[in-house]
Amino acid sequence: MLTKVLIANRGEIAVRVIRTCRELGIATVAVYSELDRDALHVRLADEAFALGGQTAAESYLNTEAILDAIRRSGADGVHPGYGFFSENTDFARAITAEGVAFIGPPPEAIEVMGDKISSRIAADKAGVSGVPGDNTVLSDPKQVIAFGEKHGWPVAIKAAYGGGGRGMRVVNSADEAAAALESAQSEALKGFGRSECYVERYLTWPRHVEMQIIGDTFGNCVWVGERDCSAQRRHQKLVEESPAPAFPDDVRQAMGEAAVKVAQACGYYNAGTVEFLFQDGEFFFLEMNTRLQVEHPVTEFVTGIDLVAEQIRVASGEKLSFTQDDIERRGHAIEVRVNAEDPAGGKFLPSPGPINRLSIPQGPFVRWDGGYEAGDAVSQYYDNLVGKLIVWGRDREEARKRMLRALDEFVIDGVTTTIPAHKAILGHPDFAAAVHSTKWVEERLDLSGVSAAPMAPSAVDGEPAKVRRDVDVEVNGKRFSVAMWVPETAPVVAVAGGAGGAVRARPKPAAASGAAAGGNGAVAVPMQGTIVKVLVAVGDAVEAGQAVCILEAMKMENQINADTSGEVKEVKVEAGQAVGAGDVVVVIG
Ligand code: MV4
């Protein structure tokens, strides 16, 4: 077995991997950026090495710094988690060349699956059908029209080097084809550096069902179980569950066997996930994710298998500890992603900041995979996943009610989170009846009333906006929770542990780190990405901390804030424009 594993990641997944290593008696090495010097993953690891830098590019994506930490620590294996280097074949090859095990699949398999056309061809060869489509690179809108006329509208144009749905265009009729192809190609070029696109039939109300597989280097490969990830918004999953609801056993068996065939067709080993679209009883291969996924715990809960332990066994050159026949699935598991995002009005704006209080739900069959504790801060520079709450029940309804119970117990102060959206989803009759599909959150779920700090219903025009604060008071020895509507600028919080009912005004916690006043007015973006929205114009008066534009980076929308108060002198970007780390987007004078 490996003896010392370096985790080339941060946050909840680094913590998750450290925990299994400890159970297996494997020493752990954390790496950290300047902002993460005191982060939970650093506190929990046996050793930790500084990478320097603040942004992901300067730290967790700095190959030389990580290679240096590997050498200095003497680690014999590296777990990449998800994101960062998890699907980077240069990194995998670089460490393998130094005799260090990459805890993941072979680079050749990552390459085949990284290109969507080649992965469709690989699946086809394995006898697994994708959504009916054409595996040629599009060069003319006539090809799209010919395909639509033959297979029926709508059709989807997708980026060959894309994934996760970015750059996809739905075309409803022949006259939309030319514009859709052009915009798909240009977005693909901007987002992925390659413009190649292809066409598929577009399924209008599918569910997203994905199959976990794991294989060893002896040719054993098994399917572990499926996850339904249909509750998502803008390709960001919100809720995942296993088993998929209303999913017949014979379909599960067939999907599992199909997933294993796809994996074997590309010489796969270690953990992976094969994604399918499921509609009208049929499933179609979509893509393969060549990494451990965020939602892996639901599969662990229903099977009792520790997927990370199994990944480490495989990377150590051992056989899988079980066969296909050994795997039993029992009950139902649901996961929600608790992100530091404000779901108010369905906008899900990033809400980084310090976590002042964190009280995690406990009780039977509840698991929390977190990356933070009270006193830690969620930085605007990284993914804002605070942690994942996972519950198990004997059936879906028991699990759903347990999740609602657990969400009600959850207390987190300082950052706004997606918890109110999860309560709305889990409590909705459509979710309870499992009639939701991939478009349900965006098209059917009403999040207009959802807010962590709802506006006062009686707010009068011209008066300062008021927010709700809940305070516990005792009246004649009986405890009441009182909702107070106070001006947003003067928040009032109950002080835990103080004199009963004490109420204290406290300044609003500083917003995103780095958003403080006192900047030089040249507002720069912290990382590479695409500007999705510009919120100010030349001549506007802005306040320090006010959002000036929205940057999409690492699949998240990040608010870029004014670093000083003043007048906008220059706006250097427009929506759709790609930017690099450090690029100045707005100048305030
Ligand atoms: C589709 C589709 C319908 N028809 N392809 C989006 C994510 C990427 N993996 C593929 N996606 C889709 N591809 C065809 N031919 C609908 C989606 C889709 C989706 C898929 C999975 C999970 C959420 C989704 C949300 C919107 C659209």
XYZ file of C-alpha atoms and ligand atoms in Angstrom:
616
model
C 0.000 0.000 0.000
C 0.969 3.624 -0.463
C 2.467 5.030 2.744
C 2.171 8.788 2.311
C -0.379 10.602 0.189
C -0.212 14.243 -0.824
C -3.620 15.784 -1.477
C -3.313 18.285 -4.331
C -6.533 20.053 -3.421
C -8.275 22.069 -0.718
C -11.629 22.379 1.017
C -14.031 19.562 1.701
C -12.557 17.051 -0.736
C -9.057 17.412 0.729
C -10.554 16.855 4.185
C -12.527 13.860 2.872
C -9.402 12.197 1.471
C -7.350 12.892 4.615
C -9.964 11.127 6.735
C -9.823 7.901 4.732
C -6.019 7.979 4.632
C -5.991 8.200 8.410
C -8.312 5.210 8.683
C -5.979 3.258 6.389
C -2.877 4.275 8.383
C -1.506 6.339 5.496
C 0.356 9.580 6.306
C -1.122 12.735 4.768
C 0.445 15.817 3.241
C -1.573 18.984 2.615
C -0.571 21.827 0.317
C -1.880 25.343 0.741
C -2.058 28.784 -0.798
C -1.354 31.902 1.243
C -5.073 32.316 1.907
C -5.362 28.725 3.149
C -2.488 28.815 5.631
C -4.870 28.003 8.491
C -7.480 26.092 6.501
C -9.142 22.953 7.866
C -7.380 20.612 5.417
C -4.050 22.030 6.597
C -4.989 21.642 10.254
C -6.008 18.015 9.744
C -3.064 16.772 7.660
C 0.056 15.288 9.219
C 2.283 17.683 7.260
C 1.637 20.728 5.122
C 3.636 22.595 2.500
C 3.115 26.164 1.345
C 2.597 26.677 -2.369
C 2.584 30.477 -2.187
C 0.133 32.587 -4.140
C -3.515 33.405 -3.681
C -5.369 32.527 -6.844
C -5.823 28.939 -7.977
C -3.374 29.530 -10.841
C -0.690 30.682 -8.431
C -1.199 27.868 -5.938
C -3.230 24.687 -6.524
C -2.500 24.823 -10.260
C 1.197 25.630 -9.856
C 2.793 22.409 -11.122
C 6.327 23.268 -10.045
C 5.288 24.212 -6.507
C 3.284 20.999 -6.114
C 6.053 18.831 -7.583
C 8.415 20.477 -5.118
C 6.080 19.663 -2.189
C 5.849 16.054 -3.413
C 9.628 15.721 -3.497
C 10.191 17.415 -0.153
C 7.483 15.397 1.613
C 8.511 12.056 0.157
C 4.876 11.272 -0.701
C 4.477 8.105 -2.784
C 0.985 8.945 -4.030
C -1.026 12.035 -4.969
C -4.798 12.329 -4.702
C -5.980 15.163 -6.955
C -9.561 15.385 -5.639
C -11.849 16.962 -8.254
C -11.167 20.098 -10.298
C -7.608 21.483 -10.289
C -5.238 18.723 -11.549
C -7.706 15.840 -11.418
C -8.061 15.574 -15.205
C -4.704 17.076 -16.171
C -2.683 14.459 -18.032
C 0.539 16.538 -18.023
C 0.429 16.557 -14.233
C -0.418 12.848 -14.003
C 2.459 11.996 -16.338
C 4.891 14.323 -14.562
C 4.381 12.693 -11.165
C 4.271 9.175 -12.575
C 7.645 9.867 -14.226
C 9.029 10.522 -10.761
C 7.715 7.227 -9.450
C 4.783 8.762 -7.571
C 1.349 7.182 -8.032
C -1.440 9.340 -9.472
C -4.588 8.237 -7.614
C -6.800 8.307 -10.662
C -7.261 6.846 -14.129
C -4.594 6.375 -16.820
C -3.866 9.584 -18.789
C -4.826 7.907 -22.078
C -8.368 7.349 -20.773
C -8.593 10.955 -19.576
C -7.624 12.052 -23.081
C -10.158 9.861 -24.903
C -12.942 11.080 -22.598
C -11.831 14.724 -22.603
C -12.850 15.091 -26.232
C -16.602 14.585 -26.561
C -16.507 13.359 -30.152
C -13.816 10.781 -29.384
C -15.697 9.684 -26.260
C -18.888 9.220 -28.320
C -16.906 7.139 -30.800
C -15.373 5.086 -27.949
C -18.836 4.453 -26.464
C -20.201 3.521 -29.905
C -17.389 1.017 -30.377
C -18.248 -0.486 -26.996
C -21.831 -0.909 -28.217
C -23.235 1.897 -26.060
C -25.374 4.484 -27.839
C -25.079 8.172 -27.259
C -27.892 10.579 -28.019
C -28.478 10.142 -31.777
C -25.989 12.504 -33.369
C -23.322 13.035 -35.945
C -19.704 12.461 -34.922
C -18.242 14.820 -37.507
C -16.919 18.293 -36.795
C -19.380 20.871 -38.135
C -18.095 23.277 -40.752
C -21.362 24.506 -42.284
C -24.861 25.245 -40.891
C -26.239 23.105 -43.757
C -24.978 20.043 -41.848
C -27.071 21.106 -38.835
C -30.138 21.636 -41.043
C -29.688 18.286 -42.774
C -29.419 16.569 -39.380
C -32.502 18.366 -38.015
C -34.556 17.489 -41.075
C -33.554 13.856 -40.864
C -33.861 13.311 -37.077
C -36.344 16.053 -36.156
C -36.017 19.351 -34.277
C -34.809 20.538 -31.823
C -31.136 19.637 -32.107
C -28.183 20.525 -29.850
C -24.847 21.906 -31.040
C -22.112 21.018 -28.575
C -18.418 21.828 -28.180
C -16.189 18.807 -28.840
C -13.711 19.943 -26.190
C -16.358 21.314 -23.867
C -18.291 19.522 -21.226
C -20.616 20.302 -18.403
C -23.015 21.904 -20.855
C -21.124 25.112 -21.494
C -21.259 26.252 -25.082
C -24.271 24.081 -25.889
C -26.830 25.677 -28.250
C -30.342 24.394 -28.816
C -31.597 24.868 -32.366
C -35.359 24.706 -32.894
C -35.558 25.166 -36.647
C -33.489 25.512 -39.812
C -33.442 29.312 -39.748
C -31.717 29.327 -36.331
C -28.899 27.010 -37.441
C -26.366 29.484 -38.804
C -26.409 31.880 -35.856
C -26.395 29.019 -33.335
C -23.412 27.316 -34.966
C -21.451 30.540 -35.082
C -22.123 31.407 -31.446
C -21.428 27.833 -30.272
C -18.089 27.826 -32.097
C -17.049 31.209 -30.797
C -17.998 30.339 -27.199
C -16.128 27.031 -27.514
C -13.033 28.833 -28.765
C -13.202 31.348 -25.934
C -13.990 28.832 -23.214
C -11.920 25.816 -24.238
C -9.427 27.126 -26.795
C -10.888 24.869 -29.519
C -13.855 25.746 -31.700
C -14.858 22.249 -32.931
C -18.562 21.487 -32.540
C -20.875 18.590 -33.385
C -24.635 18.036 -33.491
C -27.036 15.753 -31.570
C -30.776 15.366 -31.200
C -31.903 17.524 -28.286
C -33.895 15.742 -25.586
C -36.426 18.131 -24.080
C -37.205 16.719 -20.602
C -34.432 14.296 -19.692
C -33.125 13.254 -16.318
C -29.418 13.232 -15.609
C -28.504 9.780 -14.359
C -24.847 8.875 -13.938
C -23.234 5.545 -13.123
C -20.303 5.146 -10.727
C -17.723 2.621 -11.859
C -14.402 1.533 -10.428
C -11.734 -0.702 -11.894
C -8.335 -2.039 -10.893
C -5.159 -2.608 -12.891
C -5.908 -6.353 -13.159
C -8.781 -5.793 -15.565
C -11.561 -5.957 -12.978
C -14.164 -3.248 -13.468
C -17.521 -3.020 -11.684
C -20.493 -0.661 -11.625
C -21.361 0.503 -8.146
C -24.679 2.293 -8.608
C -26.343 5.267 -10.235
C -26.981 8.804 -9.054
C -29.751 11.086 -10.211
C -28.457 14.656 -10.455
C -31.410 16.238 -12.224
C -31.898 19.012 -9.668
C -29.365 21.490 -10.963
C -29.127 25.056 -12.077
C -26.960 26.314 -14.910
C -25.108 22.994 -14.947
C -24.287 23.304 -11.249
C -25.755 20.362 -9.389
C -27.733 21.236 -6.288
C -29.153 17.915 -5.076
C -28.033 14.374 -5.903
C -29.559 11.077 -4.895
C -29.191 7.352 -5.212
C -30.959 5.290 -6.362
C -32.507 7.321 -9.173
C -36.230 7.534 -8.391
C -38.624 5.456 -10.493
C -35.701 3.715 -12.155
C -36.430 0.069 -12.957
C -33.934 -2.632 -11.930
C -33.465 -3.861 -15.487
C -32.577 -0.342 -16.681
C -30.109 -0.012 -13.787
C -28.500 -3.324 -14.689
C -28.281 -2.349 -18.372
C -26.878 1.104 -17.573
C -24.329 -0.420 -15.192
C -23.175 -2.897 -17.810
C -23.034 -0.126 -20.435
C -20.898 2.022 -18.124
C -18.449 -0.831 -17.542
C -18.213 -1.421 -21.309
C -17.422 2.265 -21.919
C -14.766 2.187 -19.182
C -13.173 -0.976 -20.502
C -13.167 0.378 -24.060
C -10.719 3.100 -22.988
C -8.552 0.954 -20.695
C -9.968 2.628 -17.617
C -9.006 1.919 -14.040
C -9.670 3.725 -10.714
C -12.970 5.540 -10.015
C -14.981 7.156 -12.787
C -18.501 8.170 -13.674
C -20.362 7.600 -16.900
C -23.085 10.197 -17.475
C -26.317 9.391 -19.270
C -29.453 11.233 -20.226
C -32.533 9.197 -19.299
C -35.854 9.909 -21.004
C -38.922 7.766 -21.657
C -37.267 4.636 -20.258
C -34.241 4.922 -22.536
C -30.724 6.054 -21.644
C -28.060 7.621 -23.835
C -24.325 8.037 -23.186
C -23.419 11.687 -22.612
C -19.854 11.883 -21.334
C -17.480 10.274 -18.853
C -16.015 12.086 -15.864
C -12.550 10.728 -15.202
C -12.312 11.690 -11.539
C -13.913 11.209 -8.147
C -17.025 13.380 -8.139
C -18.454 15.776 -5.590
C -21.553 13.606 -5.201
C -19.739 10.296 -4.562
C -20.972 10.091 -0.912
C -24.531 9.126 -1.912
C -23.110 6.016 -3.554
C -21.001 5.333 -0.450
C -24.090 5.620 1.751
C -26.183 3.095 -0.189
C -23.364 0.595 -0.779
C -21.191 0.938 2.331
C -18.143 1.185 0.058
C -15.493 3.832 0.798
C -14.678 4.915 -2.758
C -11.569 6.845 -1.717
C -10.157 3.799 0.098
C -10.789 1.748 -3.011
C -9.109 4.386 -5.205
C -6.021 4.221 -2.994
C -5.993 0.404 -3.111
C -6.136 0.455 -6.894
C -3.380 3.087 -7.134
C -1.273 0.945 -4.775
C -1.456 -1.864 -7.315
C -3.924 -3.948 -5.325
C -7.066 -5.648 -6.554
C -10.514 -4.206 -5.851
C -11.645 -5.463 -2.435
C -14.998 -6.686 -3.863
C -16.535 -8.145 -6.988
C -19.660 -7.101 -8.861
C -21.682 -9.735 -7.011
C -20.522 -8.464 -3.612
C -22.075 -5.032 -4.131
C -25.402 -4.542 -2.390
C -27.400 -1.353 -2.526
C -29.673 -0.582 0.374
C -32.066 2.279 1.059
C -31.820 5.766 -0.346
C -29.283 8.586 0.036
C -29.650 12.278 -0.775
C -26.926 14.941 -0.873
C -27.251 18.715 -0.979
C -24.373 21.044 -1.785
C -24.104 23.846 0.725
C -22.473 26.672 -1.208
C -21.714 30.187 -0.008
C -24.133 31.630 -2.552
C -27.237 33.703 -2.067
C -30.127 31.894 -3.774
C -32.473 34.894 -3.371
C -34.571 35.347 -6.476
C -32.880 32.316 -8.049
C -29.695 34.333 -8.654
C -27.210 32.295 -6.590
C -24.724 35.157 -6.251
C -21.443 34.244 -4.552
C -21.409 35.213 -0.889
C -17.873 34.656 0.374
C -16.823 35.800 3.820
C -16.031 34.649 7.340
C -18.073 31.881 8.927
C -18.923 33.280 12.327
C -21.008 30.403 13.537
C -21.458 26.893 12.200
C -23.683 24.326 13.799
C -23.900 21.131 11.788
C -26.954 18.902 11.956
C -26.404 15.615 13.697
C -28.504 12.604 14.540
C -29.204 9.314 12.829
C -27.948 8.691 9.293
C -26.614 12.187 8.686
C -23.154 12.845 7.215
C -21.410 16.177 6.760
C -18.389 16.466 4.470
C -17.199 19.988 5.171
C -14.156 22.059 4.353
C -14.579 24.710 7.025
C -15.230 25.252 10.706
C -16.520 28.317 12.530
C -13.804 30.967 12.422
C -12.706 30.008 8.897
C -13.463 32.174 5.892
C -14.803 31.224 2.474
C -12.598 33.030 -0.040
C -13.867 34.539 -3.264
C -10.829 33.059 -4.995
C -11.940 29.418 -4.892
C -15.001 27.272 -5.331
C -17.444 28.361 -2.634
C -18.650 24.889 -1.631
C -18.780 24.996 2.178
C -19.603 21.319 2.436
C -22.064 18.598 1.563
C -24.873 17.313 3.712
C -25.792 13.697 3.016
C -28.542 11.646 4.617
C -29.631 8.041 4.353
C -33.125 6.593 4.760
C -34.693 3.188 4.183
C -36.592 4.687 1.291
C -36.675 7.980 -0.621
C -39.425 9.524 1.456
C -37.642 8.768 4.726
C -34.434 10.249 3.340
C -36.255 13.330 2.013
C -37.887 14.041 5.377
C -34.612 13.423 7.175
C -32.882 15.934 4.911
C -35.556 18.533 5.612
C -35.119 17.885 9.337
C -31.333 18.204 9.051
C -31.574 21.400 6.987
C -33.808 22.890 9.665
C -31.099 22.203 12.261
C -28.341 23.753 10.152
C -27.058 27.078 11.499
C -24.451 29.076 9.624
C -23.747 32.773 10.179
C -21.521 35.099 8.209
C -22.066 33.714 4.743
C -25.358 33.290 2.943
C -25.822 29.739 1.680
C -27.904 27.666 -0.688
C -29.740 26.034 2.250
C -33.013 27.982 1.688
C -33.021 26.782 -1.944
C -32.513 23.192 -0.765
C -35.451 23.509 1.609
C -37.564 24.790 -1.298
C -36.459 21.923 -3.550
C -36.755 19.082 -1.029
C -40.075 20.422 0.213
C -41.613 20.839 -3.237
C -44.326 18.373 -4.289
C -42.638 17.905 -7.713
C -39.417 16.791 -6.035
C -41.319 14.614 -3.578
C -43.085 12.966 -6.524
C -39.781 12.849 -8.480
C -41.313 14.393 -11.578
C -38.482 16.937 -11.872
C -36.010 16.931 -14.768
C -32.814 18.820 -15.567
C -34.761 21.984 -16.421
C -37.051 21.930 -13.421
C -35.090 24.238 -11.077
C -34.718 26.911 -13.737
C -38.162 26.632 -15.335
C -40.563 25.467 -12.644
C -39.120 26.124 -9.196
C -40.050 29.531 -7.830
C -37.185 30.915 -5.755
C -38.497 34.486 -5.766
C -39.514 34.233 -2.129
C -36.337 32.484 -1.064
C -33.948 34.524 0.977
C -31.627 33.948 3.888
C -32.418 37.474 5.076
C -35.778 38.238 3.472
C -36.844 41.809 2.765
C -39.514 43.157 5.080
C -42.873 42.618 3.419
C -43.978 46.097 4.502
C -40.901 47.944 3.205
C -41.969 51.392 2.081
C -40.403 53.158 -0.881
C -37.767 55.624 0.170
C -37.121 53.968 3.506
C -33.926 51.986 3.993
C -34.333 48.299 3.087
C -35.036 46.145 6.093
C -33.889 42.626 6.771
C -35.210 39.996 9.114
C -33.232 38.980 12.181
C -34.460 36.217 14.455
C -33.821 36.744 18.140
C -34.648 34.436 21.022
C -36.347 36.053 24.005
C -37.771 34.757 27.259
C -41.128 36.060 28.445
C -42.222 34.912 31.902
C -39.921 31.943 31.622
C -41.225 30.864 28.230
C -38.937 30.963 25.247
C -40.030 32.679 22.051
C -38.262 33.255 18.777
C -38.948 36.819 17.674
C -38.473 38.059 14.116
C -37.248 41.641 14.012
C -37.181 43.778 10.894
C -34.191 46.080 11.125
C -32.421 48.352 8.646
C -29.987 46.350 6.540
C -27.183 48.731 7.487
C -27.477 48.005 11.204
C -27.762 44.283 11.676
C -28.667 43.047 15.109
C -27.747 39.586 16.279
C -28.443 37.605 19.383
C -25.304 36.871 21.332
C -25.065 33.202 22.196
C -24.035 32.568 25.761
C -24.672 36.133 26.865
C -27.316 37.283 29.306
C -30.641 35.770 28.252
C -32.155 37.761 25.455
C -29.174 40.106 25.101
C -29.169 41.816 21.755
C -26.128 43.507 20.326
C -25.613 45.482 17.187
C -22.660 44.252 15.242
C -21.102 45.675 12.110
C -21.739 43.687 8.969
C -18.859 41.271 8.430
C -16.463 42.428 5.747
C -17.703 41.126 2.420
C -15.429 39.251 0.043
C -11.831 39.295 1.126
C -10.070 42.005 -0.803
C -13.261 44.003 -1.219
C -12.229 46.549 1.394
C -12.009 50.226 0.571
C -8.592 51.692 -0.038
C -7.790 50.120 -3.381
C -6.318 52.194 -6.182
C -9.465 52.059 -8.291
C -8.077 49.680 -10.899
C -10.435 46.749 -10.341
C -8.812 43.528 -11.519
C -10.191 40.001 -11.769
C -8.513 37.417 -9.517
C -8.615 34.595 -12.032
C -9.096 33.662 -15.639
C -12.674 33.452 -16.861
C -15.442 35.041 -18.862
C -17.266 38.260 -18.028
C -20.941 37.346 -18.055
C -22.334 40.709 -17.026
C -21.098 44.278 -16.596
C -23.035 46.042 -13.848
C -21.707 49.619 -14.118
C -21.192 52.216 -16.833
C -18.793 55.129 -17.218
C -19.986 58.003 -15.056
C -21.720 55.813 -12.433
C -20.958 56.542 -8.800
C -19.923 53.362 -7.001
C -19.209 52.457 -3.413
C -16.312 50.319 -2.261
C -17.498 46.733 -2.177
C -20.207 47.277 -4.792
C -20.319 44.690 -7.569
C -19.027 46.019 -10.908
C -19.220 42.860 -12.981
C -19.840 39.121 -12.820
C -17.014 36.803 -13.797
C -17.650 33.187 -14.632
C -14.633 31.114 -13.677
C -14.224 27.494 -12.606
C -17.937 26.955 -13.379
C -18.973 29.601 -10.862
C -20.214 33.116 -11.110
C -18.041 35.459 -9.076
C -18.943 38.976 -8.150
C -16.094 41.407 -8.837
C -16.318 44.320 -6.432
C -15.155 47.927 -6.513
C -12.005 48.305 -4.409
C -12.715 51.948 -3.653
C -15.557 54.469 -3.829
C -15.725 56.974 -6.655
C -16.849 57.482 -10.210
C -16.427 54.873 -12.923
C -13.900 56.360 -15.346
C -13.436 53.416 -17.638
C -15.094 50.060 -18.364
C -12.588 47.858 -20.137
C -14.682 44.745 -20.737
C -18.026 43.669 -22.116
C -20.238 40.655 -21.494
C -18.888 37.549 -23.176
C -15.284 38.698 -23.071
C -12.568 36.329 -21.836
C -10.198 37.771 -19.230
C -7.017 36.600 -17.552
C -5.975 36.753 -13.886
C -5.004 40.312 -13.000
C -6.738 41.958 -15.960
C -8.203 45.326 -15.037
C -11.921 45.424 -15.851
C -13.065 48.741 -14.434
C -11.212 51.903 -13.439
C -12.658 54.038 -10.642
C -11.394 57.585 -10.129
C -28.121 17.436 -23.684
C -29.427 17.728 -23.268
C -30.445 17.360 -24.104
N -30.172 16.758 -25.274
N -27.897 16.828 -24.851
C -25.807 19.681 -20.237
C -24.601 19.216 -19.487
C -23.842 18.390 -20.442
N -23.171 17.320 -19.777
C -24.869 17.941 -21.417
N -26.083 18.640 -21.130
C -27.220 18.363 -21.777
N -27.056 17.735 -22.949
C -28.918 16.513 -25.633
N -28.661 15.932 -26.790
C -29.612 18.356 -22.050
C -28.494 18.692 -21.302
C -28.746 19.372 -20.088
C -28.400 18.808 -18.867
C -27.805 17.568 -18.764
C -27.447 17.048 -17.551
C -27.720 17.777 -16.400
C -28.301 18.993 -16.481
C -28.654 19.530 -17.711
C -29.272 20.779 -17.774
C -29.595 21.311 -18.968
C -29.325 20.620 -20.127
